[in-house]
Amino acid sequence: MIKKNMKSFTGKMKKITLGKLFYNNKFVMVFSVIMSFIVWIVVSSSKSESVPVSISDIPVDINLSESAVQDGLKIFSGQDITARVDISGNRLVVGQVTKNDIQISAPQAASTIMSPGNYTLELSAKKVGLLQDYQIVSAVKPSVVTVMVDRYREAEFNIEPEINFTPKSDYFVGNTILSSQKVKLSGPETEISKIKKVKVKADIPGEISSTATLKLPIIMYDAYDKPITSETISCSVDEVDASVPVLMKKKIEIIPQFDNIPTGINLNREYKDIVKLNPSTLEIAGPEETVKSLSSVKLDSINFRDISLQNNNFNMPINLPQGCRSLNNEYSSTVSLNLSQFKEKNFNINQFSFKNVPAGKEASVYNGEINVTVLGPSNKLNSLKASDLSAEIVFNQDKEISNSMEMPVKITIKNHNSLWVYGTYYVNVNLEK
């Protein structure tokens, strides 16, 4: 009978699995109570346990005395280091302590630093946060710090390029162009006073035939031309772009131009010797793609109406293509006209014609007549008569017209294509109904 009951109980137990137990509410409740009790015992036993913790990256606070600050002293190195200390205390407390809860300083700095120099200072730590229930159990690491103290100074230097290269033959090299011509240096007075010059240096290998552009660091030098490196000196620019212009050279012709040339005067044939230029050629340098196809440069046009026996020399600007320069350093050419075979003569004109007169108006001139100067070859000018000259006044309907105004006169020479009128002429015009 007993064996029979044991077999029955064993069979029932086999049917109960661990997974099924967690579906039993009574079992889950009892299990939770037991686990909570175990956790409470573990936490309670560890509250009083003292654990060590290392707090690192604590900034070092170094303060100078007020008199030292007023004397212009400033810390240039050593003030931006960090340190660490070890603390001990309740696990829950030390777990909340951060680097902001501890101050590391050099208390003796205010009393010992009175002049420029390097100082070795001992560091100490103290609690400054709200959390106080812990102990600082070690010395500050590092225990000492060396600081550099000096007065602040600024100085500005020209940046000198020192770039070595070999240009290709028939090429011109211009002055090196820097993106910044000057640099401002600031830092400890002792360090700044050692600097005598600032350079950028480079060596370009091979022969160069086009503009070279480099990005170069600035280098400081002392009085013995030795480089200076300093972590305490600040620069307004650390590097500059250096451009070395390498340009193609070429000799080109200068060509004069004229407007309103009489149709009977051909400056390229019978009158080709009357025009002289100084200079007539120019040696230029510029980008290869521009200079290669350039054989001449044209001057601005000279109006024949501005040419007379007295006014026959014109200083004209030489307009070079962009990027080109004159190696002769000449940017204008004098155009001289030899008018020895020409003559000038004055004529009075008293007959005027009008064009585009406003409707309902009649025009007349106050002047009565004007005196004009005509130039040309002597044999042609001798046959000119006043009746061959016409004077026309043209009203511009797009402009406001008053009853009395000054207007330009258009002078035309009939039947003489080798002559021209010198100057610009105006008359006072009256309009009446």
CSV table of N, CA, C and O in Angstrom, one decimal, residues 165-246:
chain,number,residue,atom,x,y,z
A,165,PHE,N,63.7,78.3,-56.6
A,165,PHE,CA,63.2,77.6,-57.8
A,165,PHE,C,64.0,78.0,-59.0
A,165,PHE,O,64.8,79.0,-58.9
A,166,THR,N,63.9,77.3,-60.1
A,166,THR,CA,64.5,77.6,-61.3
A,166,THR,C,63.5,77.8,-62.4
A,166,THR,O,62.8,76.8,-62.7
A,167,PRO,N,63.3,79.0,-63.0
A,167,PRO,CA,62.3,79.2,-64.1
A,167,PRO,C,62.8,78.6,-65.4
A,167,PRO,O,64.0,78.6,-65.7
A,168,LYS,N,61.9,78.2,-66.2
A,168,LYS,CA,62.2,77.8,-67.6
A,168,LYS,C,62.7,79.0,-68.4
A,168,LYS,O,62.3,80.1,-68.1
A,169,SER,N,63.6,78.8,-69.3
A,169,SER,CA,64.1,79.9,-70.2
A,169,SER,C,63.0,80.6,-70.9
A,169,SER,O,62.0,79.9,-71.3
A,170,ASP,N,63.1,81.9,-71.1
A,170,ASP,CA,62.1,82.7,-71.8
A,170,ASP,C,60.9,82.9,-70.9
A,170,ASP,O,59.8,83.2,-71.4
A,171,TYR,N,61.0,82.7,-69.6
A,171,TYR,CA,59.9,82.9,-68.7
A,171,TYR,C,60.4,84.0,-67.7
A,171,TYR,O,61.5,84.0,-67.3
A,172,PHE,N,59.4,84.7,-67.3
A,172,PHE,CA,59.6,85.8,-66.3
A,172,PHE,C,59.0,85.4,-64.9
A,172,PHE,O,57.9,84.9,-64.9
A,173,VAL,N,59.8,85.7,-63.9
A,173,VAL,CA,59.3,85.4,-62.5
A,173,VAL,C,59.0,86.7,-61.8
A,173,VAL,O,59.9,87.5,-61.6
A,174,GLY,N,57.8,86.9,-61.3
A,174,GLY,CA,57.4,88.1,-60.6
A,174,GLY,C,57.7,87.9,-59.1
A,174,GLY,O,58.1,86.8,-58.6
A,175,ASN,N,57.4,88.9,-58.3
A,175,ASN,CA,57.6,88.9,-56.9
A,175,ASN,C,56.6,87.9,-56.3
A,175,ASN,O,55.4,87.9,-56.7
A,176,THR,N,57.0,87.2,-55.3
A,176,THR,CA,56.1,86.2,-54.6
A,176,THR,C,55.0,87.0,-53.9
A,176,THR,O,55.2,88.0,-53.2
A,177,ILE,N,53.7,86.5,-54.1
A,177,ILE,CA,52.6,87.1,-53.5
A,177,ILE,C,52.1,86.2,-52.3
A,177,ILE,O,51.9,85.0,-52.5
A,178,LEU,N,51.9,86.8,-51.2
A,178,LEU,CA,51.5,86.1,-50.0
A,178,LEU,C,50.1,86.5,-49.6
A,178,LEU,O,49.7,87.7,-49.8
A,179,SER,N,49.3,85.5,-49.2
A,179,SER,CA,47.9,85.8,-48.8
A,179,SER,C,47.8,86.7,-47.6
A,179,SER,O,46.8,87.4,-47.4
A,180,SER,N,48.9,86.8,-46.8
A,180,SER,CA,49.0,87.7,-45.7
A,180,SER,C,50.4,88.2,-45.7
A,180,SER,O,51.3,87.5,-45.6
A,181,GLN,N,50.5,89.6,-45.7
A,181,GLN,CA,51.8,90.2,-45.7
A,181,GLN,C,52.5,90.3,-44.3
A,181,GLN,O,53.7,90.4,-44.2
A,182,LYS,N,51.6,90.3,-43.3
A,182,LYS,CA,52.1,90.5,-41.9
A,182,LYS,C,51.5,89.5,-41.0
A,182,LYS,O,50.5,88.8,-41.3
A,183,VAL,N,52.1,89.3,-39.9
A,183,VAL,CA,51.6,88.4,-38.8
A,183,VAL,C,51.8,89.1,-37.5
A,183,VAL,O,52.8,89.7,-37.2
A,184,LYS,N,50.8,88.9,-36.6
A,184,LYS,CA,50.9,89.5,-35.3
A,184,LYS,C,51.2,88.3,-34.3
A,184,LYS,O,50.4,87.3,-34.3
A,185,LEU,N,52.2,88.5,-33.6
A,185,LEU,CA,52.7,87.5,-32.6
A,185,LEU,C,52.4,88.0,-31.2
A,185,LEU,O,52.6,89.2,-30.9
A,186,SER,N,51.9,87.1,-30.3
A,186,SER,CA,51.6,87.5,-29.0
A,186,SER,C,52.0,86.4,-28.0
A,186,SER,O,51.9,85.2,-28.4
A,187,GLY,N,52.4,86.8,-26.8
A,187,GLY,CA,52.8,85.8,-25.8
A,187,GLY,C,53.7,86.4,-24.8
A,187,GLY,O,53.7,87.6,-24.5
A,188,PRO,N,54.5,85.6,-24.1
A,188,PRO,CA,55.4,86.1,-23.1
A,188,PRO,C,56.4,87.1,-23.6
A,188,PRO,O,57.0,86.9,-24.7
A,189,GLU,N,56.6,88.1,-22.9
A,189,GLU,CA,57.5,89.2,-23.3
A,189,GLU,C,59.0,88.7,-23.6
A,189,GLU,O,59.6,89.0,-24.6
A,190,THR,N,59.4,87.8,-22.8
A,190,THR,CA,60.8,87.2,-23.0
A,190,THR,C,60.9,86.5,-24.3
A,190,THR,O,61.9,86.6,-25.0
A,191,GLU,N,59.9,85.7,-24.6
A,191,GLU,CA,59.9,84.9,-25.9
A,191,GLU,C,59.7,85.8,-27.1
A,191,GLU,O,60.4,85.6,-28.1
A,192,ILE,N,58.8,86.8,-27.0
A,192,ILE,CA,58.6,87.6,-28.2
A,192,ILE,C,59.8,88.5,-28.5
A,192,ILE,O,60.2,88.7,-29.7
A,193,SER,N,60.6,88.9,-27.5
A,193,SER,CA,61.8,89.7,-27.7
A,193,SER,C,62.9,89.0,-28.4
A,193,SER,O,63.8,89.6,-29.0
A,194,LYS,N,62.8,87.6,-28.4
A,194,LYS,CA,63.9,86.9,-29.1
A,194,LYS,C,63.6,86.8,-30.6
A,194,LYS,O,64.6,86.6,-31.4
A,195,ILE,N,62.4,87.1,-31.1
A,195,ILE,CA,62.1,87.0,-32.5
A,195,ILE,C,62.5,88.2,-33.2
A,195,ILE,O,62.2,89.4,-32.9
A,196,LYS,N,63.3,88.0,-34.3
A,196,LYS,CA,63.8,89.1,-35.1
A,196,LYS,C,63.2,89.2,-36.5
A,196,LYS,O,63.2,90.2,-37.2
A,197,LYS,N,62.7,88.0,-37.0
A,197,LYS,CA,62.1,88.0,-38.3
A,197,LYS,C,61.2,86.8,-38.5
A,197,LYS,O,61.3,85.8,-37.7
A,198,VAL,N,60.3,86.9,-39.4
A,198,VAL,CA,59.4,85.8,-39.7
A,198,VAL,C,59.4,85.5,-41.2
A,198,VAL,O,59.4,86.4,-42.0
A,199,LYS,N,59.6,84.2,-41.6
A,199,LYS,CA,59.7,83.8,-43.0
A,199,LYS,C,58.8,82.7,-43.3
A,199,LYS,O,58.2,82.0,-42.4
A,200,VAL,N,58.6,82.5,-44.6
A,200,VAL,CA,58.1,81.2,-45.2
A,200,VAL,C,59.1,80.7,-46.1
A,200,VAL,O,59.7,81.5,-46.9
A,201,LYS,N,59.4,79.4,-46.1
A,201,LYS,CA,60.5,78.8,-46.9
A,201,LYS,C,60.0,77.6,-47.7
A,201,LYS,O,59.1,76.9,-47.2
A,202,ALA,N,60.6,77.5,-48.9
A,202,ALA,CA,60.2,76.3,-49.7
A,202,ALA,C,61.3,76.1,-50.8
A,202,ALA,O,61.9,77.1,-51.2
A,203,ASP,N,61.4,74.9,-51.3
A,203,ASP,CA,62.2,74.6,-52.5
A,203,ASP,C,61.3,73.9,-53.5
A,203,ASP,O,60.7,72.9,-53.2
A,204,ILE,N,61.3,74.5,-54.7
A,204,ILE,CA,60.5,73.9,-55.8
A,204,ILE,C,61.4,73.2,-56.7
A,204,ILE,O,62.3,73.8,-57.3
A,205,PRO,N,61.3,71.9,-56.9
A,205,PRO,CA,62.2,71.1,-57.7
A,205,PRO,C,61.9,71.3,-59.2
A,205,PRO,O,60.8,71.7,-59.6
A,206,GLY,N,62.9,71.1,-60.0
A,206,GLY,CA,62.8,71.1,-61.5
A,206,GLY,C,62.6,72.6,-62.0
A,206,GLY,O,62.7,73.5,-61.2
A,207,GLU,N,62.4,72.7,-63.3
A,207,GLU,CA,62.2,74.0,-63.9
A,207,GLU,C,60.6,74.2,-64.0
A,207,GLU,O,59.9,73.4,-64.3
A,208,ILE,N,60.3,75.4,-63.6
A,208,ILE,CA,58.8,75.8,-63.6
A,208,ILE,C,58.5,76.8,-64.7
A,208,ILE,O,59.3,77.6,-65.0
A,209,SER,N,57.3,76.6,-65.3
A,209,SER,CA,56.9,77.4,-66.4
A,209,SER,C,55.5,78.0,-66.2
A,209,SER,O,54.9,78.5,-67.1
A,210,SER,N,55.0,77.7,-65.1
A,210,SER,CA,53.6,78.3,-64.7
A,210,SER,C,53.6,78.7,-63.3
A,210,SER,O,54.5,78.3,-62.5
A,211,THR,N,52.7,79.5,-62.9
A,211,THR,CA,52.6,80.0,-61.6
A,211,THR,C,52.5,78.9,-60.5
A,211,THR,O,51.7,78.0,-60.7
A,212,ALA,N,53.3,79.0,-59.5
A,212,ALA,CA,53.3,77.9,-58.5
A,212,ALA,C,52.6,78.5,-57.2
A,212,ALA,O,52.9,79.6,-56.8
A,213,THR,N,51.7,77.7,-56.7
A,213,THR,CA,51.0,78.1,-55.4
A,213,THR,C,51.3,77.1,-54.3
A,213,THR,O,51.1,75.9,-54.5
A,214,LEU,N,51.7,77.6,-53.2
A,214,LEU,CA,52.1,76.7,-52.1
A,214,LEU,C,51.4,77.2,-50.8
A,214,LEU,O,51.1,78.4,-50.6
A,215,LYS,N,51.1,76.3,-49.9
A,215,LYS,CA,50.6,76.6,-48.6
A,215,LYS,C,51.8,76.4,-47.6
A,215,LYS,O,52.2,75.2,-47.4
A,216,LEU,N,52.3,77.4,-47.0
A,216,LEU,CA,53.5,77.3,-46.2
A,216,LEU,C,53.3,77.8,-44.7
A,216,LEU,O,52.7,78.8,-44.5
A,217,PRO,N,53.9,77.1,-43.8
A,217,PRO,CA,53.8,77.5,-42.4
A,217,PRO,C,54.8,78.7,-42.1
A,217,PRO,O,55.9,78.7,-42.8
A,218,ILE,N,54.5,79.6,-41.2
A,218,ILE,CA,55.4,80.6,-40.9
A,218,ILE,C,56.4,80.1,-39.9
A,218,ILE,O,56.2,79.2,-39.1
A,219,ILE,N,57.7,80.6,-40.1
A,219,ILE,CA,58.8,80.2,-39.2
A,219,ILE,C,59.4,81.5,-38.6
A,219,ILE,O,59.7,82.4,-39.2
A,220,MET,N,59.6,81.4,-37.2
A,220,MET,CA,60.1,82.5,-36.5
A,220,MET,C,61.6,82.3,-36.4
A,220,MET,O,62.1,81.2,-36.2
A,221,TYR,N,62.4,83.4,-36.4
A,221,TYR,CA,63.9,83.3,-36.4
A,221,TYR,C,64.4,84.3,-35.3
A,221,TYR,O,63.8,85.4,-35.1
A,222,ASP,N,65.5,83.9,-34.7
A,222,ASP,CA,66.2,84.8,-33.7
A,222,ASP,C,67.2,85.7,-34.5
A,222,ASP,O,67.4,85.6,-35.7
A,223,ALA,N,68.0,86.4,-33.7
A,223,ALA,CA,69.0,87.3,-34.2
A,223,ALA,C,70.1,86.5,-35.0
A,223,ALA,O,70.8,87.1,-35.8
A,224,TYR,N,70.3,85.2,-34.7
A,224,TYR,CA,71.3,84.4,-35.3
A,224,TYR,C,70.7,83.6,-36.5
A,224,TYR,O,71.4,82.6,-37.0
A,225,ASP,N,69.6,83.9,-36.9
A,225,ASP,CA,68.9,83.3,-38.0
A,225,ASP,C,68.6,81.8,-37.7
A,225,ASP,O,68.6,81.0,-38.6
A,226,LYS,N,68.4,81.5,-36.5
A,226,LYS,CA,68.0,80.2,-36.1
A,226,LYS,C,66.5,80.1,-35.8
A,226,LYS,O,65.9,81.0,-35.2
A,227,PRO,N,65.8,79.0,-36.2
A,227,PRO,CA,64.4,78.9,-36.0
A,227,PRO,C,64.0,78.9,-34.5
A,227,PRO,O,64.8,78.3,-33.7
A,228,ILE,N,62.9,79.5,-34.2
A,228,ILE,CA,62.4,79.5,-32.8
A,228,ILE,C,61.1,78.7,-32.8
A,228,ILE,O,60.2,79.0,-33.6
A,229,THR,N,60.9,77.8,-31.9
A,229,THR,CA,59.7,77.1,-31.7
A,229,THR,C,59.2,77.4,-30.2
A,229,THR,O,60.0,77.3,-29.3
A,230,SER,N,58.0,77.7,-30.1
A,230,SER,CA,57.4,78.0,-28.7
A,230,SER,C,56.0,77.7,-28.7
A,230,SER,O,55.2,78.1,-29.6
A,231,GLU,N,55.6,77.0,-27.7
A,231,GLU,CA,54.2,76.7,-27.5
A,231,GLU,C,53.4,77.8,-26.8
A,231,GLU,O,52.2,77.8,-26.7
A,232,THR,N,54.1,78.8,-26.3
A,232,THR,CA,53.5,79.9,-25.6
A,232,THR,C,53.2,81.1,-26.5
A,232,THR,O,52.6,82.1,-26.0
A,233,ILE,N,53.7,81.1,-27.7
A,233,ILE,CA,53.5,82.2,-28.6
A,233,ILE,C,52.3,81.9,-29.5
A,233,ILE,O,52.2,80.8,-30.2
A,234,SER,N,51.3,82.8,-29.6
A,234,SER,CA,50.2,82.7,-30.5
A,234,SER,C,50.4,83.6,-31.8
A,234,SER,O,51.0,84.7,-31.7
A,235,CYS,N,50.0,83.1,-32.9
A,235,CYS,CA,50.1,83.8,-34.2
A,235,CYS,C,48.7,84.1,-34.8
A,235,CYS,O,47.8,83.3,-34.7
A,236,SER,N,48.6,85.3,-35.3
A,236,SER,CA,47.4,85.7,-36.0
A,236,SER,C,47.1,84.8,-37.2
A,236,SER,O,46.0,84.5,-37.6
A,237,VAL,N,48.2,84.3,-37.9
A,237,VAL,CA,48.1,83.3,-39.0
A,237,VAL,C,49.2,82.3,-38.8
A,237,VAL,O,50.3,82.7,-38.5
A,238,ASP,N,48.9,81.0,-38.9
A,238,ASP,CA,49.9,80.0,-38.8
A,238,ASP,C,50.5,79.6,-40.1
A,238,ASP,O,51.7,79.1,-40.1
A,239,GLU,N,49.8,79.8,-41.2
A,239,GLU,CA,50.3,79.5,-42.5
A,239,GLU,C,49.7,80.5,-43.5
A,239,GLU,O,48.7,81.1,-43.3
A,240,VAL,N,50.4,80.6,-44.7
A,240,VAL,CA,50.0,81.5,-45.7
A,240,VAL,C,50.0,80.8,-47.0
A,240,VAL,O,50.8,79.9,-47.2
A,241,ASP,N,49.2,81.3,-48.0
A,241,ASP,CA,49.3,80.8,-49.4
A,241,ASP,C,50.3,81.7,-50.1
A,241,ASP,O,50.2,82.9,-50.1
A,242,ALA,N,51.3,81.1,-50.7
A,242,ALA,CA,52.4,81.8,-51.4
A,242,ALA,C,52.2,81.5,-52.9
A,242,ALA,O,52.2,80.3,-53.3
A,243,SER,N,52.1,82.5,-53.7
A,243,SER,CA,52.0,82.4,-55.1
A,243,SER,C,53.2,83.0,-55.8
A,243,SER,O,53.5,84.1,-55.6
A,244,VAL,N,53.9,82.1,-56.6
A,244,VAL,CA,55.1,82.6,-57.4
A,244,VAL,C,54.7,82.7,-58.8
A,244,VAL,O,54.5,81.8,-59.5
A,245,PRO,N,54.5,84.0,-59.3
A,245,PRO,CA,54.0,84.2,-60.7
A,245,PRO,C,55.2,83.8,-61.7
A,245,PRO,O,56.2,84.4,-61.6
A,246,VAL,N,54.9,82.9,-62.5
A,246,VAL,CA,55.9,82.5,-63.6
A,246,VAL,C,55.1,82.8,-64.9
A,246,VAL,O,54.2,82.1,-65.2
